[in-house]
XYZ file of C-alpha atoms in Angstrom:
671
model
C 19.737 13.998 -36.488
C 15.937 13.757 -35.570
C 14.532 15.791 -32.697
C 11.179 14.890 -31.296
C 9.080 16.962 -28.856
C 6.634 14.142 -28.361
C 5.766 10.888 -29.978
C 4.655 12.294 -33.379
C 6.463 15.397 -34.173
C 9.813 15.120 -35.965
C 12.259 17.585 -37.470
C 15.401 16.787 -39.538
C 18.456 18.590 -38.664
C 22.077 17.940 -39.492
C 24.932 19.518 -37.571
C 27.889 19.945 -39.786
C 30.627 20.769 -37.293
C 33.237 19.001 -35.464
C 34.386 19.315 -31.837
C 37.541 18.079 -29.986
C 36.759 15.304 -27.765
C 38.355 14.072 -24.408
C 37.765 10.430 -23.183
C 36.781 9.964 -19.670
C 34.234 8.220 -17.650
C 30.781 8.352 -18.820
C 29.432 10.545 -16.212
C 32.659 12.828 -16.074
C 34.028 11.467 -12.905
C 36.180 8.491 -11.744
C 34.809 5.050 -12.479
C 32.355 4.028 -9.781
C 33.286 0.713 -8.288
C 29.989 -0.892 -7.691
C 27.622 -3.324 -9.403
C 23.922 -3.864 -9.464
C 21.517 -6.709 -10.211
C 20.587 -7.536 -13.943
C 17.693 -5.273 -13.862
C 19.246 -2.330 -11.950
C 17.027 -2.989 -8.863
C 19.686 -4.339 -6.510
C 21.942 -2.074 -4.229
C 25.399 -1.226 -5.459
C 28.000 -3.864 -4.513
C 31.664 -4.362 -4.823
C 33.884 -5.922 -7.365
C 34.305 -8.895 -5.032
C 30.666 -9.488 -5.723
C 31.740 -10.620 -9.145
C 33.905 -13.191 -7.740
C 37.056 -11.556 -9.611
C 40.171 -10.133 -8.146
C 40.517 -6.548 -7.548
C 42.745 -4.557 -9.833
C 43.539 -1.254 -11.644
C 40.741 0.118 -13.513
C 40.643 -0.979 -17.141
C 42.702 -4.251 -16.320
C 41.017 -7.668 -17.065
C 40.620 -8.369 -13.424
C 37.760 -5.898 -12.946
C 36.935 -2.586 -11.428
C 38.616 -1.257 -8.242
C 36.405 -1.310 -5.187
C 35.480 1.926 -3.597
C 34.206 1.878 -0.048
C 31.824 4.943 -0.387
C 29.535 3.041 -2.748
C 28.477 0.519 -0.066
C 25.253 0.625 1.722
C 25.381 0.020 5.581
C 29.099 -0.280 5.542
C 31.112 1.790 8.063
C 33.613 4.026 6.537
C 37.339 3.145 6.389
C 36.699 -0.573 7.007
C 37.892 -3.112 4.578
C 34.415 -4.697 4.700
C 35.092 -7.243 2.067
C 32.251 -9.519 1.146
C 32.745 -13.172 2.136
C 32.302 -15.215 -1.110
C 30.919 -18.822 -0.747
C 30.276 -21.564 -3.192
C 29.935 -21.287 -6.945
C 27.035 -19.806 -8.985
C 24.388 -22.372 -9.688
C 24.135 -23.509 -13.375
C 20.432 -24.147 -12.807
C 17.751 -21.551 -12.556
C 16.476 -23.092 -9.299
C 18.763 -23.999 -6.316
C 18.055 -24.828 -2.770
C 19.293 -22.006 -0.370
C 21.533 -24.399 1.420
C 23.416 -24.964 -1.748
C 23.384 -21.341 -3.028
C 26.434 -19.193 -3.418
C 26.784 -15.725 -1.694
C 26.310 -13.116 -2.943
C 26.235 -14.247 -6.563
C 23.846 -17.006 -6.686
C 23.567 -17.337 -10.469
C 26.158 -16.705 -13.224
C 25.854 -13.707 -15.437
C 25.196 -15.106 -19.084
C 22.577 -14.722 -21.791
C 19.505 -13.412 -19.870
C 15.767 -14.202 -19.881
C 13.360 -11.056 -19.679
C 10.209 -12.292 -18.480
C 7.037 -10.253 -19.490
C 6.444 -8.610 -15.957
C 6.635 -4.919 -15.961
C 4.997 -3.568 -12.923
C 8.071 -2.366 -11.372
C 9.006 1.330 -11.925
C 11.931 2.425 -14.437
C 13.763 5.465 -15.061
C 10.887 7.103 -16.856
C 8.343 6.596 -14.159
C 10.786 7.972 -11.467
C 11.409 11.042 -13.348
C 7.753 11.780 -13.816
C 7.607 12.469 -10.125
C 9.135 15.970 -10.507
C 6.503 18.412 -11.563
C 7.213 20.900 -14.556
C 10.159 18.611 -15.507
C 10.882 17.441 -19.162
C 12.673 14.383 -19.983
C 15.032 14.247 -22.930
C 16.692 11.241 -24.437
C 19.494 11.287 -26.810
C 19.359 7.867 -28.196
C 18.751 5.870 -31.464
C 15.135 5.331 -32.345
C 15.131 1.505 -31.628
C 16.133 1.887 -28.002
C 13.715 4.813 -27.581
C 10.804 2.651 -28.525
C 10.332 1.167 -24.971
C 10.885 4.637 -23.458
C 8.000 6.386 -25.436
C 5.738 3.546 -25.060
C 6.210 3.845 -21.118
C 5.378 7.554 -21.269
C 2.503 6.752 -23.679
C 1.027 4.195 -21.375
C 0.798 6.464 -18.438
C -0.537 9.116 -20.675
C 2.356 11.441 -20.239
C 3.866 11.582 -23.782
C 4.063 15.424 -23.769
C 6.505 15.200 -21.061
C 9.129 13.245 -22.894
C 11.220 14.288 -25.903
C 14.219 12.652 -27.876
C 17.134 13.464 -30.006
C 18.077 10.669 -32.394
C 21.732 11.133 -33.858
C 22.336 9.502 -37.207
C 24.966 6.695 -37.729
C 27.312 9.185 -39.632
C 26.982 11.852 -36.677
C 27.849 9.041 -34.270
C 30.979 7.842 -35.946
C 32.461 11.004 -37.331
C 33.333 12.530 -33.950
C 30.219 15.155 -33.747
C 28.307 13.300 -31.082
C 28.895 15.909 -28.368
C 27.823 18.832 -30.596
C 24.857 16.924 -31.976
C 23.757 16.029 -28.384
C 24.130 19.847 -27.295
C 22.375 21.213 -30.256
C 19.596 18.571 -30.361
C 18.756 19.064 -26.675
C 18.823 22.734 -27.187
C 16.499 22.432 -30.228
C 14.133 20.574 -28.182
C 14.088 22.920 -25.340
C 13.509 25.930 -27.548
C 10.518 24.247 -29.341
C 8.490 23.003 -26.335
C 5.224 24.635 -25.976
C 6.006 25.515 -22.336
C 9.481 26.171 -21.029
C 10.254 23.451 -18.445
C 11.748 24.314 -14.929
C 13.903 21.352 -15.118
C 15.175 18.791 -17.707
C 16.315 15.257 -17.122
C 18.821 14.807 -19.983
C 19.682 11.143 -20.694
C 22.868 10.130 -22.506
C 23.049 6.485 -23.517
C 25.328 3.546 -24.436
C 26.638 5.119 -27.503
C 28.088 7.968 -25.666
C 30.083 5.394 -23.652
C 31.282 3.696 -26.970
C 32.434 6.765 -28.589
C 33.929 8.177 -25.435
C 31.903 11.420 -25.464
C 32.827 13.999 -22.857
C 29.669 14.109 -20.844
C 30.976 16.899 -18.409
C 31.369 19.162 -21.355
C 28.015 18.227 -22.821
C 26.034 18.945 -19.368
C 28.223 21.996 -18.729
C 27.332 23.586 -22.061
C 23.601 22.842 -21.808
C 23.464 24.449 -18.257
C 25.407 27.522 -19.570
C 22.726 27.929 -22.460
C 19.785 27.572 -20.107
C 20.639 29.075 -16.571
C 17.061 29.238 -15.868
C 16.489 25.573 -16.204
C 17.998 22.984 -13.929
C 19.700 20.354 -16.132
C 19.874 17.089 -14.435
C 22.569 14.647 -15.792
C 21.175 11.227 -16.436
C 22.227 7.926 -18.212
C 20.253 5.176 -19.887
C 23.190 2.917 -20.094
C 22.376 -0.808 -19.497
C 25.888 -1.900 -20.596
C 27.231 -0.241 -17.438
C 24.731 -2.118 -15.209
C 27.172 -4.668 -13.511
C 30.313 -2.348 -13.725
C 29.316 1.001 -12.468
C 26.456 2.818 -10.650
C 23.058 1.897 -12.122
C 21.018 4.290 -14.197
C 18.616 4.476 -11.291
C 21.403 5.544 -8.761
C 22.611 8.149 -11.236
C 19.227 9.635 -11.988
C 18.133 9.831 -8.221
C 21.407 11.694 -7.384
C 20.838 14.294 -10.154
C 17.152 14.557 -8.992
C 18.148 15.303 -5.476
C 21.221 17.584 -6.316
C 19.100 20.419 -7.472
C 17.595 20.914 -3.929
C 18.913 24.301 -2.600
C 20.330 24.785 0.839
C 17.624 26.729 2.408
C 17.090 28.033 5.904
C 16.840 25.084 8.294
C 13.175 24.110 9.173
C 13.400 22.193 12.494
C 10.060 20.819 12.046
C 10.087 19.008 8.620
C 11.565 15.811 7.323
C 11.964 15.084 3.678
C 11.724 11.693 2.135
C 13.629 11.535 -0.985
C 14.373 8.819 -3.699
C 11.460 6.701 -3.063
C 9.055 5.842 -5.735
C 6.060 5.173 -3.639
C 4.577 7.303 -0.944
C 4.982 6.458 2.654
C 1.569 6.280 4.304
C 0.526 8.367 7.185
C -0.274 5.093 9.022
C 3.490 3.937 8.957
C 5.491 3.848 12.091
C 7.957 6.445 10.799
C 5.092 8.856 9.972
C 3.262 8.497 13.531
C 6.417 8.766 15.601
C 7.454 11.885 13.681
C 3.963 13.410 13.831
C 3.746 12.775 17.478
C 6.769 15.149 17.814
C 5.193 17.846 15.508
C 7.457 16.930 12.640
C 5.925 17.203 9.181
C 6.895 14.735 6.476
C 7.554 16.108 2.961
C 7.306 13.828 0.020
C 7.727 14.453 -3.659
C 4.316 12.894 -4.365
C 2.609 15.784 -2.558
C 4.472 18.530 -4.870
C 2.377 20.135 -7.399
C 4.811 22.685 -8.701
C 8.590 22.702 -9.177
C 8.744 25.286 -6.352
C 7.271 22.921 -4.097
C 9.859 20.363 -4.809
C 12.607 22.795 -4.253
C 11.098 23.749 -0.930
C 11.844 20.150 0.257
C 15.431 21.383 0.681
C 14.677 23.220 3.896
C 14.176 19.868 5.969
C 16.695 19.302 8.906
C 16.651 15.511 8.119
C 16.740 13.754 4.874
C 15.295 9.976 4.732
C 15.137 7.289 2.053
C 13.883 3.741 2.201
C 15.365 2.860 -1.057
C 18.836 1.302 -1.423
C 19.154 2.871 -4.785
C 19.030 6.358 -3.442
C 21.612 6.142 -0.658
C 24.355 7.413 -3.037
C 22.571 10.487 -3.977
C 21.143 11.244 -0.487
C 24.514 11.153 1.018
C 25.874 13.593 -1.637
C 22.953 15.884 -0.961
C 23.540 15.797 2.600
C 27.109 16.682 2.476
C 26.540 19.514 -0.132
C 23.761 21.159 2.073
C 25.045 20.254 5.455
C 22.110 18.116 6.607
C 21.618 14.701 8.089
C 20.840 11.714 5.870
C 19.131 8.649 7.361
C 18.501 5.306 5.424
C 15.750 3.248 6.835
C 15.997 -0.188 4.930
C 12.685 -2.057 4.393
C 13.343 -4.484 7.290
C 10.833 -7.142 8.487
C 12.208 -8.673 11.691
C 11.070 -7.044 14.848
C 14.701 -6.366 15.994
C 15.631 -4.760 12.723
C 12.370 -2.526 12.770
C 13.030 -1.566 16.444
C 16.582 -0.787 15.929
C 15.923 1.513 12.952
C 13.354 3.440 14.901
C 15.548 3.909 17.800
C 18.126 5.397 15.559
C 15.551 7.574 13.846
C 14.511 8.979 17.066
C 18.146 9.759 18.089
C 18.833 11.336 14.814
C 15.805 13.581 14.985
C 16.846 14.820 18.552
C 14.890 17.651 20.094
C 13.367 19.461 17.203
C 12.587 22.401 19.249
C 16.068 23.136 20.132
C 18.097 24.852 17.385
C 21.318 23.704 18.894
C 20.106 20.058 18.581
C 19.476 19.938 14.853
C 19.602 16.240 14.016
C 20.221 15.404 17.656
C 23.248 13.196 18.130
C 23.553 12.170 14.426
C 26.436 13.224 12.447
C 25.984 15.767 9.718
C 25.896 14.033 6.343
C 26.159 10.627 7.815
C 24.078 7.512 6.764
C 22.746 5.516 9.694
C 21.422 2.028 8.816
C 19.525 -0.555 10.554
C 22.163 -2.648 12.481
C 24.159 -1.659 15.431
C 26.921 -3.951 14.100
C 27.546 -1.379 11.422
C 27.903 1.469 13.581
C 31.052 3.587 13.547
C 32.668 4.693 16.839
C 31.053 8.138 16.360
C 27.778 6.465 16.038
C 28.256 4.414 19.128
C 29.410 7.484 21.064
C 26.281 9.365 19.646
C 24.109 6.535 20.677
C 25.087 7.164 24.346
C 22.535 10.099 24.413
C 19.790 8.185 22.968
C 18.036 7.386 26.451
C 17.913 11.089 27.186
C 16.407 11.761 23.705
C 13.928 8.986 24.585
C 13.137 10.576 27.969
C 12.507 13.846 26.355
C 10.406 12.078 23.663
C 8.154 10.705 26.427
C 7.907 14.000 28.278
C 6.831 15.722 25.174
C 4.348 13.106 23.687
C 3.478 10.924 26.688
C 4.362 7.901 24.466
C 6.876 5.517 25.647
C 9.071 3.952 22.859
C 9.103 0.639 24.643
C 5.346 0.295 25.102
C 4.877 1.581 21.481
C 7.130 -1.292 20.190
C 5.538 -3.950 22.379
C 1.914 -2.949 21.178
C 3.130 -2.829 17.501
C 4.578 -6.237 17.868
C 1.608 -7.775 19.647
C -0.814 -6.328 16.721
C 1.341 -7.735 14.076
C 1.663 -11.211 15.709
C -2.139 -11.275 16.023
C -2.558 -10.182 12.449
C -0.419 -13.191 11.152
C -2.303 -15.648 13.401
C -5.506 -14.759 11.525
C -3.665 -15.255 8.105
C -2.639 -18.780 9.182
C -6.310 -19.534 10.049
C -7.190 -18.462 6.660
C -4.700 -19.946 4.419
C -3.338 -22.884 6.577
C -0.151 -24.604 5.300
C -0.450 -23.188 1.922
C 2.697 -22.978 -0.356
C 3.947 -19.322 -0.702
C 6.288 -17.836 -3.349
C 7.867 -14.481 -3.046
C 9.868 -12.212 -5.269
C 12.206 -9.203 -5.211
C 9.876 -6.875 -6.972
C 7.424 -6.937 -4.060
C 10.071 -6.848 -1.512
C 13.437 -4.987 -2.027
C 14.748 -7.159 0.837
C 12.934 -10.488 0.002
C 15.087 -12.821 2.093
C 14.269 -10.642 5.263
C 10.477 -10.915 4.532
C 10.919 -14.683 3.789
C 12.456 -15.221 7.097
C 9.823 -13.303 9.029
C 7.066 -15.369 7.348
C 9.015 -18.607 7.894
C 9.453 -17.698 11.539
C 5.687 -16.909 11.814
C 5.006 -20.493 10.798
C 4.204 -19.992 7.128
C 5.531 -22.268 4.431
C 7.632 -20.177 2.003
C 9.022 -22.685 -0.497
C 10.545 -20.263 -3.170
C 12.005 -16.810 -3.553
C 12.467 -15.424 -7.065
C 15.474 -13.282 -7.115
C 18.763 -13.157 -8.883
C 21.552 -12.214 -6.199
C 21.947 -11.335 -2.612
C 22.419 -7.698 -1.217
C 25.010 -7.441 1.364
C 22.383 -5.972 3.606
C 20.695 -9.314 3.686
C 23.788 -11.502 4.407
C 22.455 -12.187 7.809
C 19.093 -13.280 6.600
C 20.769 -15.291 3.961
C 22.923 -17.037 6.496
C 20.041 -17.720 8.867
C 17.755 -19.247 6.104
C 20.721 -21.454 4.956
C 21.024 -22.964 8.492
C 17.416 -23.098 9.497
C 15.432 -23.488 6.244
C 17.799 -25.244 4.078
C 15.196 -26.761 1.671
C 13.733 -23.285 0.626
C 14.420 -22.570 -2.969
C 15.840 -19.612 -4.734
C 14.742 -19.076 -8.431
C 16.383 -16.763 -10.924
C 14.084 -14.527 -12.835
C 16.636 -13.822 -15.541
C 18.602 -17.215 -16.078
C 17.725 -18.489 -19.529
C 16.332 -21.635 -17.950
C 13.789 -19.421 -15.981
C 11.907 -19.423 -19.214
C 11.068 -23.119 -18.892
C 10.312 -22.580 -15.201
C 7.655 -20.120 -16.159
C 5.406 -22.574 -18.208
C 2.175 -23.773 -17.096
C 2.596 -26.023 -14.068
C -0.738 -27.832 -14.608
C -3.367 -28.225 -17.218
C -5.749 -25.306 -17.447
C -3.780 -22.738 -15.685
C -4.178 -19.028 -15.652
C -3.293 -18.477 -19.302
C 0.127 -16.985 -19.051
C 1.738 -19.259 -21.613
C 1.023 -21.037 -24.805
C 1.821 -24.494 -23.879
C 2.223 -26.597 -20.531
C 5.708 -27.728 -19.327
C 4.682 -31.504 -19.762
C 4.126 -33.251 -23.112
C 0.514 -34.029 -24.377
C 0.899 -37.479 -22.993
C 1.853 -36.422 -19.505
C -0.911 -33.915 -19.518
C -3.420 -36.540 -20.310
C -4.403 -35.224 -23.839
C -4.356 -36.514 -27.277
C -1.088 -35.318 -28.982
C -1.436 -31.846 -30.528
C -4.682 -31.116 -28.769
C -3.195 -28.457 -26.257
C -5.987 -25.917 -25.601
C -5.361 -22.366 -24.567
C -6.461 -22.135 -21.042
C -9.335 -19.694 -20.027
C -8.130 -16.530 -18.278
C -9.356 -16.257 -14.685
C -11.621 -13.425 -14.214
C -11.892 -11.205 -11.190
C -15.613 -11.249 -9.980
C -14.950 -11.378 -6.267
C -14.879 -14.182 -3.817
C -15.445 -17.350 -5.748
C -14.589 -21.023 -5.226
C -11.421 -21.930 -6.972
C -12.014 -23.413 -10.363
C -11.203 -26.973 -10.973
C -8.999 -26.080 -13.921
C -6.437 -24.228 -11.614
C -5.995 -27.286 -9.259
C -2.644 -29.076 -9.639
C -2.528 -32.806 -9.901
C -1.941 -34.884 -6.757
C 1.576 -35.744 -8.130
C 3.611 -34.278 -10.955
C 7.060 -35.209 -12.240
C 9.982 -33.402 -10.889
C 12.884 -32.447 -13.440
C 14.877 -35.570 -12.384
C 11.784 -37.895 -13.199
C 11.026 -38.614 -9.561
C 7.504 -38.336 -8.400
C 6.559 -35.825 -5.839
C 3.386 -35.664 -3.892
C 1.169 -32.671 -4.530
C 0.862 -30.219 -1.626
C -2.276 -29.925 0.363
C -3.162 -27.008 2.586
C -5.058 -27.103 5.901
C -7.397 -24.394 5.207
C -11.070 -25.314 4.713
C -11.730 -25.802 1.059
C -8.060 -25.334 0.025
C -7.357 -27.038 -3.333
C -4.069 -29.069 -3.794
C -1.362 -27.109 -5.315
C -2.877 -23.735 -4.681
C -0.087 -21.313 -4.567
C -0.149 -17.966 -2.843
C 2.325 -15.619 -4.562
C 3.496 -12.363 -3.024
C 4.651 -10.253 -6.056
C 4.012 -10.249 -9.662
C 7.112 -12.255 -10.719
C 6.405 -14.950 -8.199
C 2.775 -15.040 -9.641
C 4.175 -15.331 -13.193
C 6.447 -18.083 -12.460
C 4.114 -20.020 -10.071
C 1.370 -19.395 -12.687
C -1.254 -18.646 -10.034
C -4.008 -16.028 -9.976
C -3.697 -15.864 -6.275
C -1.114 -13.323 -5.646
C -0.518 -9.944 -3.727
C 0.075 -7.368 -6.446
C 2.695 -5.330 -4.762
C 5.984 -3.644 -5.720
C 8.427 -2.152 -3.298
C 6.472 -3.023 -0.129
C 3.634 -1.166 -1.758
C 5.304 1.946 -0.034
C 4.835 0.502 3.423
C 7.408 0.180 6.164
C 7.764 -1.535 9.497
C 5.086 -3.253 11.710
C 2.275 -1.180 9.955
C 3.623 -2.539 6.625
C 3.630 -6.066 7.921
C -0.041 -5.841 9.062
C -0.946 -4.521 5.486
C 0.818 -7.476 3.951
C -1.263 -9.811 6.290
C -4.478 -8.118 5.045
C -3.267 -8.259 1.412
C -2.347 -12.054 1.737
C -6.051 -12.949 2.889
C -7.533 -10.770 0.110
C -5.279 -12.398 -2.539
C -6.250 -15.922 -1.261
C -9.878 -15.304 -1.492
C -9.934 -13.193 -4.611
C -8.183 -14.555 -7.827
C -6.818 -12.090 -10.196
C -6.236 -12.111 -13.990
C -2.594 -12.631 -13.716
C -1.822 -12.329 -17.640
C -3.589 -8.948 -17.789
C -1.886 -7.446 -14.691
C 1.602 -8.406 -14.612
C 2.638 -7.109 -18.052
C 1.356 -3.551 -17.412
C 3.949 -1.029 -16.787
C 4.496 1.134 -13.520
C 1.992 -0.198 -10.903
C 0.249 2.591 -9.176
C 0.720 5.233 -11.952
C -1.870 6.413 -14.317
C -2.581 3.978 -17.012
C -4.478 4.426 -20.340
C -5.137 0.669 -20.379
C -6.814 0.893 -17.088
C -8.785 4.159 -18.190
C -9.874 2.370 -21.433
C -10.984 -0.578 -19.478
C -13.039 1.513 -17.060
C -14.554 3.622 -19.769
C -15.577 0.255 -21.492
C -17.171 -1.126 -18.392
C -18.908 2.232 -17.879
C -20.273 2.074 -21.480
C -21.313 -1.439 -21.142
C -22.953 -0.651 -17.776
C -24.809 2.235 -19.319
C -25.922 -0.097 -22.172
C -27.179 -2.759 -19.836
C -28.903 -0.160 -17.645
C -30.669 1.104 -20.782
C -31.711 -2.336 -21.851
C -32.945 -3.329 -18.387
C -34.909 -0.011 -18.260
C -36.469 -0.758 -21.724
C -37.407 -4.335 -20.550
C -38.869 -2.982 -17.330
C -41.024 -0.406 -19.363
C -42.352 -3.251 -21.629
C -43.024 -5.347 -18.574
C -45.185 -2.634 -17.074
C -46.774 -2.085 -20.414
C -47.686 -5.701 -20.658
C -48.938 -5.894 -17.068
C -51.088 -2.701 -17.752
C -52.562 -4.070 -20.935
C -53.392 -7.331 -19.147
C -55.043 -5.635 -16.206
C -57.156 -3.719 -18.550
């Protein structure tokens, strides 16, 4: 076994002991009954999502469905997902022909080189004074270590690498316990908490994870041991690693005395801005918003446990937030990142009802049920929710008296400002083709629907499956915009879809999708296209233009698209999200993940501004989209900034020397 504190320090150690094992679920609990998307970014879904019959655990028919794992589904209902159609064999399908909710089959997958979205390493780094420890083989650890190195946080990640002999000889539990203990004892500074990750080998061997984590907590009572898993093999048959990790990160929050003037936002990767609709409404009532991004110490993080209301905008965090709310007797509220006016308004009305009168100790949480999750659609309300909603007008009246703000007038003003913002975008980009992806928008169909109803031309959405939260949007788009296309990002065919669409693209790939003859070149003369630099507003280079007509896959000629905006080039695509930019091979893209932390009408207006900026300022797509963890510290960015600074100083020095020489020449000439 090798234990490693950081990227370079190793210590050989072999544990020659055995321990009796007991088999069970990987997390020491009953097998969870949900599935996620191929990359773990989708919300948990049921066995019915797989298109398989429900049956006993372990049977070939698939896992048993468990109601508690569903987002936005009222408790106790059958809530079965209505399956429609068969998964598409192609990587691109019209939405009118797409199956729900499994658009594409699960087969051999393509992993495109777009890595801006966060992974479990990035999320774990949010908690201060916390060490991440991975018990894994060295080949899998490579990506983990590189992720930490890239964000200059290698000192906060450690590893234990069992040997093959230790894994197959029944010693994995003891090796894990001793290895993690060895790492903790040898750290330069004792951590306040440790995210301990078990991996696929623990599932294969049937390791007793409950025993492992229990022993570690007993050995280190002063450290919060957070059970986590890095197990992609369970991605489609259990809770995802992200869901398990976020639950463990929340579970350590203590049950502190209730603070009636504080709300904690948990389980989100990106900060909710103060300008958001949520922040402004809560601030108008004198309620502070606590976020993990503001925590400088571990004690600051634990202090988030005093809030009377717990919020999340991430579907991946609903599972953990509900468990924390039930444990501490708090109210949990899920605000999905909706885009339609009715969805935003409904969520905010429910939030105000849940907040209640924060100055009245008898009304903690208002009409919301303790430990309940309230989602965005009234159709999902339980009878208790409906009964509770009857008091919301009184709460709204109290809100008006306290703040002088009418909810209805607030909503009307926000809608009008958002509508005006998108009118300006249309004046700028005209009828330009727009591609979107699920990295930029956790609910991509909802945002596609919003843009289409605003009059934009969204032609393709890059995603791999439909969340049950978006079924209404999916059905609406099928009926009203049947020609819009859905493209898989993981289908093996997607690799071909990602190749250069026209000669002289942004340089993401080695060769164009067409042959040399089709591209108008001599055979074998394909040149590496030049990268698009980022100098500011520039006229689109001729090399980025798409030909007036290109051959479709079936051999038919399709006319090139031409926008209506002044100066717009044929084929110029605006991408919303890094994966959409990659597959569209366009330098004109909004570089967002997870709505950039935004929510509601404020987020929609920020998106409008970002669309205009992306349209006028091309980016170096190849350089940007492959970087990990957008928004986090990056040694790559730091190195580039240092290089630019050094070059700037050198240029200034040369300019100064030339200026001095010029003054000398002028002086000598005058003499």
